[in-house]
Coordinates of C-alpha atoms and ligand atoms in Angstrom, one line a residue:
X1 CA -184.8 126.3 -36.6
X2 CA -181.7 128.0 -38.3
X3 CA -180.2 126.5 -41.2
X4 CA -176.8 126.6 -39.2
X5 CA -175.6 123.0 -38.5
X6 CA -176.0 122.1 -34.7
X7 CA -172.7 121.5 -32.9
X8 CA -172.1 119.6 -29.9
X9 CA -168.9 119.4 -28.5
X10 CA -167.7 116.6 -25.7
X11 CA -164.5 117.9 -24.3
X12 CA -161.9 118.0 -21.5
X13 CA -160.4 121.7 -21.6
X14 CA -157.3 121.5 -21.7
X15 CA -155.3 124.1 -23.8
X16 CA -155.7 122.3 -27.3
X17 CA -159.6 121.8 -26.5
X18 CA -159.8 125.6 -25.8
X19 CA -158.3 126.3 -29.4
X20 CA -160.8 124.1 -30.9
X21 CA -163.5 125.8 -28.8
X22 CA -162.3 129.1 -30.0
X23 CA -162.5 127.8 -33.6
X24 CA -166.1 126.4 -33.4
X25 CA -167.3 129.8 -32.0
X26 CA -165.8 131.5 -34.6
X27 CA -167.5 129.6 -37.5
X28 CA -170.6 131.1 -38.9
X29 CA -172.0 127.9 -40.7
X30 CA -172.3 126.1 -37.3
X31 CA -174.3 126.8 -33.9
X32 CA -172.7 125.4 -30.9
X33 CA -175.7 123.9 -28.9
X34 CA -173.8 122.7 -25.9
X35 CA -170.6 121.6 -24.4
X36 CA -170.7 118.2 -22.4
X37 CA -167.5 118.1 -20.4
X38 CA -165.3 115.1 -19.7
X39 CA -162.5 114.5 -17.3
X40 CA -159.2 113.7 -18.9
X41 CA -156.6 116.3 -19.2
X42 CA -157.3 117.3 -15.7
X43 CA -160.2 116.5 -13.2
X44 CA -163.7 117.4 -14.0
X45 CA -164.0 120.2 -11.6
X46 CA -161.2 122.0 -13.5
X47 CA -162.5 120.9 -17.1
X48 CA -165.8 122.2 -16.2
X49 CA -164.6 125.6 -14.7
X50 CA -162.4 125.9 -17.7
X51 CA -165.3 125.3 -20.3
X52 CA -167.4 127.9 -18.5
X53 CA -164.4 130.5 -18.5
X54 CA -163.6 129.9 -22.1
X55 CA -167.5 130.5 -22.8
X56 CA -167.4 133.9 -20.9
X57 CA -164.2 134.9 -22.5
X58 CA -165.9 134.7 -26.1
X59 CA -169.2 135.9 -24.7
X60 CA -171.1 132.5 -25.4
X61 CA -174.2 131.4 -23.5
X62 CA -174.0 128.1 -24.5
X63 CA -174.9 125.5 -21.8
X64 CA -172.1 123.4 -20.2
X65 CA -173.1 120.0 -18.8
X66 CA -170.7 118.1 -16.5
X67 CA -170.2 114.7 -17.3
X68 CA -168.4 111.5 -15.6
X69 CA -165.9 112.2 -13.1
X70 CA -163.7 109.0 -14.0
X71 CA -163.3 106.5 -16.8
X72 CA -166.0 103.6 -16.9
X73 CA -163.8 101.0 -15.4
X74 CA -160.2 101.9 -14.6
X75 CA -158.8 104.8 -13.1
X76 CA -156.2 106.6 -15.4
X77 CA -153.6 109.3 -15.0
X78 CA -154.4 112.8 -16.2
X79 CA -152.2 115.1 -18.5
X80 CA -151.7 117.8 -16.0
X81 CA -148.0 117.9 -16.7
X82 CA -148.9 119.2 -20.2
X83 CA -151.7 121.5 -19.5
X84 CA -150.9 122.8 -16.0
X85 CA -152.5 121.5 -13.0
X86 CA -155.8 123.3 -13.6
X87 CA -155.6 122.5 -17.2
X88 CA -155.4 126.0 -18.3
X89 CA -151.8 126.8 -17.8
X90 CA -152.2 127.6 -14.0
X91 CA -152.6 131.3 -14.8
X92 CA -155.3 131.8 -11.9
X93 CA -157.8 133.1 -14.0
X94 CA -161.1 134.8 -12.4
X95 CA -163.5 132.0 -12.6
X96 CA -166.5 132.6 -14.7
X97 CA -169.6 133.7 -13.0
X98 CA -172.1 131.3 -14.9
X99 CA -172.5 128.1 -13.4
X100 CA -172.9 124.5 -15.1
X101 CA -176.3 123.2 -15.7
X102 CA -178.0 120.5 -13.6
X103 CA -178.3 118.0 -16.3
X104 CA -175.7 115.4 -16.6
X105 CA -173.7 115.2 -19.9
X106 CA -174.8 112.1 -20.9
X107 CA -178.4 112.9 -20.6
X108 CA -177.8 116.3 -22.5
X109 CA -176.2 114.3 -25.2
X110 CA -179.4 112.0 -25.6
X111 CA -181.7 115.3 -25.3
X112 CA -179.7 117.3 -28.0
X113 CA -179.6 114.4 -30.3
X114 CA -183.3 114.3 -30.2
X115 CA -183.9 118.0 -30.3
X116 CA -181.5 118.2 -33.5
X117 CA -182.0 114.6 -34.9
X118 CA -180.5 113.9 -38.0
X119 CA -178.7 117.1 -38.1
X120 CA -176.3 117.0 -35.1
X121 CA -172.5 117.1 -35.7
X122 CA -171.1 115.6 -32.6
X123 CA -167.3 116.2 -32.1
X124 CA -165.6 114.5 -29.1
X125 CA -162.3 115.9 -28.1
X126 CA -161.7 114.1 -24.9
X127 CA -162.0 110.6 -23.4
X128 CA -165.3 109.2 -24.5
X129 CA -166.9 108.2 -21.3
X130 CA -169.9 110.6 -21.6
X131 CA -170.6 109.3 -25.1
X132 CA -170.3 105.7 -24.0
X133 CA -172.6 106.3 -20.8
X134 CA -175.2 108.0 -23.4
X135 CA -174.9 105.0 -25.7
X136 CA -175.5 102.5 -22.7
X137 CA -178.7 104.6 -21.7
X138 CA -180.1 104.7 -25.3
X139 CA -178.3 102.6 -28.0
X140 CA -180.4 104.4 -30.9
X141 CA -178.2 107.5 -30.3
X142 CA -176.0 106.9 -33.6
X143 CA -179.2 107.2 -35.6
X144 CA -179.9 110.7 -34.6
X145 CA -176.2 112.0 -35.3
X146 CA -175.5 113.1 -38.6
X147 CA -171.8 112.9 -38.0
X148 CA -169.3 112.0 -35.3
X149 CA -165.9 113.6 -35.2
X150 CA -163.4 112.0 -32.8
X151 CA -159.9 113.2 -31.6
X152 CA -158.2 110.1 -30.5
X153 CA -156.1 107.1 -31.4
X154 CA -153.0 106.5 -33.1
X155 CA -153.6 104.5 -36.2
X156 CA -150.0 103.3 -36.7
X157 CA -149.3 102.8 -32.8
X158 CA -147.3 105.7 -32.5
X159 CA -148.7 106.7 -29.0
X160 CA -148.2 109.8 -26.9
X161 CA -149.2 108.4 -23.4
X162 CA -147.9 105.1 -24.0
X163 CA -145.9 103.3 -26.6
X164 CA -148.9 102.3 -28.8
X165 CA -151.8 104.5 -27.2
X166 CA -153.2 107.9 -27.5
X167 CA -154.2 109.7 -24.3
X168 CA -157.9 110.1 -25.1
X169 CA -158.5 106.4 -25.9
X170 CA -156.1 105.2 -23.1
X171 CA -157.7 107.2 -20.5
X172 CA -161.0 105.2 -21.1
X173 CA -160.5 102.3 -23.4
X174 CA -163.5 100.6 -22.6
X175 CA -165.7 104.0 -23.7
X176 CA -163.6 104.3 -26.8
X177 CA -164.4 100.4 -27.6
X178 CA -168.3 101.0 -27.1
X179 CA -168.3 104.2 -29.2
X180 CA -166.3 102.6 -32.0
X181 CA -168.6 99.6 -32.0
X182 CA -171.8 101.5 -31.8
X183 CA -171.3 104.1 -34.5
X184 CA -171.1 102.4 -38.1
X185 CA -169.3 105.5 -39.4
X186 CA -167.4 108.2 -37.7
X187 CA -164.3 110.4 -38.7
X188 CA -161.2 110.1 -36.7
X189 CA -158.4 112.7 -36.3
X190 CA -155.7 110.7 -34.4
X191 CA -152.4 111.7 -32.9
X192 CA -150.3 111.0 -36.0
X193 CA -152.3 113.3 -38.0
X194 CA -151.6 115.8 -35.3
X195 CA -147.9 115.5 -35.5
X196 CA -148.1 115.7 -39.1
X197 CA -150.0 119.1 -39.1
X198 CA -147.8 120.9 -36.4
X199 CA -147.8 124.8 -36.0
X200 CA -144.7 126.6 -36.2
X201 CA -144.0 128.2 -32.8
X202 CA -143.1 131.6 -34.1
X203 CA -146.3 131.8 -36.2
X204 CA -148.2 131.0 -33.2
X205 CA -146.7 133.8 -31.2
X206 CA -147.5 136.1 -34.1
X207 CA -151.2 134.8 -34.0
X208 CA -151.4 135.3 -30.4
X209 CA -150.0 138.9 -30.6
X210 CA -153.6 139.7 -32.3
X211 CA -155.4 142.6 -30.6
X212 CA -158.4 140.4 -29.2
X213 CA -159.3 139.3 -25.8
X214 CA -159.4 135.8 -27.1
X215 CA -155.7 135.9 -28.2
X216 CA -154.5 137.5 -25.1
X217 CA -156.6 134.9 -22.8
X218 CA -155.1 132.2 -25.2
X219 CA -151.6 133.4 -25.1
X220 CA -151.8 133.4 -21.3
X221 CA -153.3 129.8 -20.8
X222 CA -151.2 128.3 -23.6
X223 CA -147.8 129.8 -22.7
X224 CA -147.1 126.9 -20.2
X225 CA -147.8 124.0 -22.8
X226 CA -146.2 125.9 -25.4
X227 CA -142.8 126.0 -23.4
X228 CA -143.3 122.4 -22.5
X229 CA -143.7 121.5 -26.1
X230 CA -140.9 123.7 -27.5
X231 CA -138.5 121.9 -24.9
X232 CA -139.6 118.4 -25.7
X233 CA -141.0 118.3 -29.4
X234 CA -138.9 120.9 -31.3
X235 CA -140.1 123.9 -33.4
X236 CA -143.7 122.9 -34.1
X237 CA -146.6 123.1 -31.5
X238 CA -149.2 120.4 -32.0
X239 CA -152.9 121.1 -31.4
X240 CA -154.9 117.7 -31.8
X241 CA -158.3 119.2 -30.9
X242 CA -157.6 122.1 -33.2
X243 CA -156.8 119.9 -36.1
X244 CA -159.8 117.5 -35.0
X245 CA -162.0 120.8 -35.1
X246 CA -160.8 122.0 -38.5
X247 CA -161.7 118.5 -40.0
X248 CA -165.2 118.7 -38.1
X249 CA -166.1 122.2 -39.3
X250 CA -164.5 121.8 -42.9
X251 CA -164.3 118.5 -43.7
X252 CA -163.4 119.3 -47.4
X253 CA -160.1 120.6 -46.1
X254 CA -159.1 116.8 -45.9
X255 CA -156.7 116.1 -48.6
X256 CA -156.3 112.3 -47.8
X257 CA -158.4 110.1 -45.9
X258 CA -158.7 106.2 -45.4
X259 CA -161.6 104.3 -44.5
X260 CA -160.7 101.2 -42.3
X261 CA -161.9 99.2 -39.5
X262 CA -160.6 100.4 -36.3
X263 CA -161.0 98.7 -33.0
X264 CA -159.6 99.2 -29.3
X265 CA -157.3 96.9 -27.4
X266 CA -158.9 96.5 -24.1
X267 CA -156.3 93.9 -22.8
X268 CA -152.5 93.5 -23.4
X269 CA -149.7 94.5 -20.9
X270 CA -148.1 96.6 -23.5
X271 CA -150.8 97.8 -25.7
X272 CA -154.0 98.6 -23.6
X273 CA -155.9 101.6 -25.5
X274 CA -154.1 101.3 -28.8
X275 CA -156.4 101.6 -31.8
X276 CA -155.8 98.8 -34.1
X277 CA -156.3 99.4 -37.8
X278 CA -157.0 96.4 -39.8
X279 CA -155.3 98.1 -42.8
X280 CA -155.5 95.0 -45.0
X281 CA -159.1 94.1 -43.9
X282 CA -157.8 90.9 -42.7
X283 CA -160.7 90.4 -40.2
X284 CA -163.8 90.9 -42.2
X285 CA -165.0 93.7 -40.2
X286 CA -166.7 96.9 -41.6
X287 CA -164.8 100.0 -42.3
X288 CA -166.1 102.1 -39.2
X289 CA -163.6 105.0 -39.3
X290 CA -162.7 107.6 -41.9
X291 CA -159.2 108.2 -40.9
X292 CA -157.9 111.6 -41.4
X293 CA -154.2 111.3 -43.2
X294 CA -153.6 114.7 -44.5
X295 CA -155.4 118.2 -44.2
X296 CA -154.7 121.3 -45.9
X297 CA -152.3 123.0 -43.6
X298 CA -152.8 126.4 -44.9
X299 CA -156.6 126.1 -44.3
X300 CA -155.9 124.6 -40.7
X301 CA -153.6 127.5 -39.9
X302 CA -155.9 130.2 -41.2
X303 CA -158.8 128.6 -39.1
X304 CA -156.5 128.9 -36.0
X305 CA -155.2 132.4 -37.0
X306 CA -158.8 133.8 -37.5
X307 CA -160.3 132.3 -34.4
X308 CA -157.5 134.1 -32.1
X309 CA -157.7 137.3 -33.8
X310 CA -161.8 137.3 -33.4
X311 CA -163.0 140.2 -31.3
Ligands
RIB401 O1 -153.9 112.9 -27.4 C1 -154.4 114.4 -27.2 C2 -155.7 114.6 -26.6 O2 -155.7 114.4 -25.2 C3 -156.2 115.9 -26.9 O3 -157.5 115.9 -27.1 C4 -155.9 116.6 -25.5 O4 -156.5 117.7 -25.2 C5 -156.0 115.3 -24.7 O5 -157.3 115.4 -24.3
CA402 CA1 -158.8 117.2 -25.3

């Protein structure tokens, strides 16, 4: 057993997921032991193909496990309008030659939690369907996970897919509810933290000019969403999963956090999928989330820049 921290990433690649994966593969203190793939940004067939391609670009022989093809209960809209129909900017890349594993993502999560019991860092960058299914199969899962980091939610109801809800949680609110109820403590990097830690477009363009295959690949797959973002969100680009991965890999880069009870609204005509934070602890529920409020922006940008420049 190496002394590296075993890292399992549940993800729906997705352009910002890809940046988070590049950051993880560039980290020397963690060993990526698997990628479990969710439907979300785009359909499962694309998110699986994108994960396999990203692994090929970085030369990583990490097992990729396909997960659930749809949310637990209600169908949901994808985010192809942000990431491209294929989730990777519709650049028509040559598919990876490696195949996905036969084992379902939920079963892989459970097996890897036993293999790395007590040491596993689990990072969830997409809808939480696979993790929720794993919990239904084995409710003891949290006892074997050293740390769970979730990209999701909008802690003051500044949503990105509806007025109050963030995409990952809103795509499968029942799954998020099951996860938030099952894990007594998890780290949360939400949409509002993402917006507060934007990346200046000109800096990103400079980083993408690095002489590396990773930078060239990422420049291509991210072009469409960067253009979309510049049109709609101004001079900064936002990488929700990149920030969550920075928090996961280097928690000491968090400048400010808040521990509070967080729950998911499952009903509601206006607020289904909203993450409700009991800021004043009115309800007497335990603090289950350590919410990232501020991260060291320079540290974040260095992690992004170095991940892209890696040859
Ligand atoms: O709301 C942002 C999240 O939704 C990110 O994880 C992005 O990849 C999408 O999955
Ligand atoms: Ca994602």
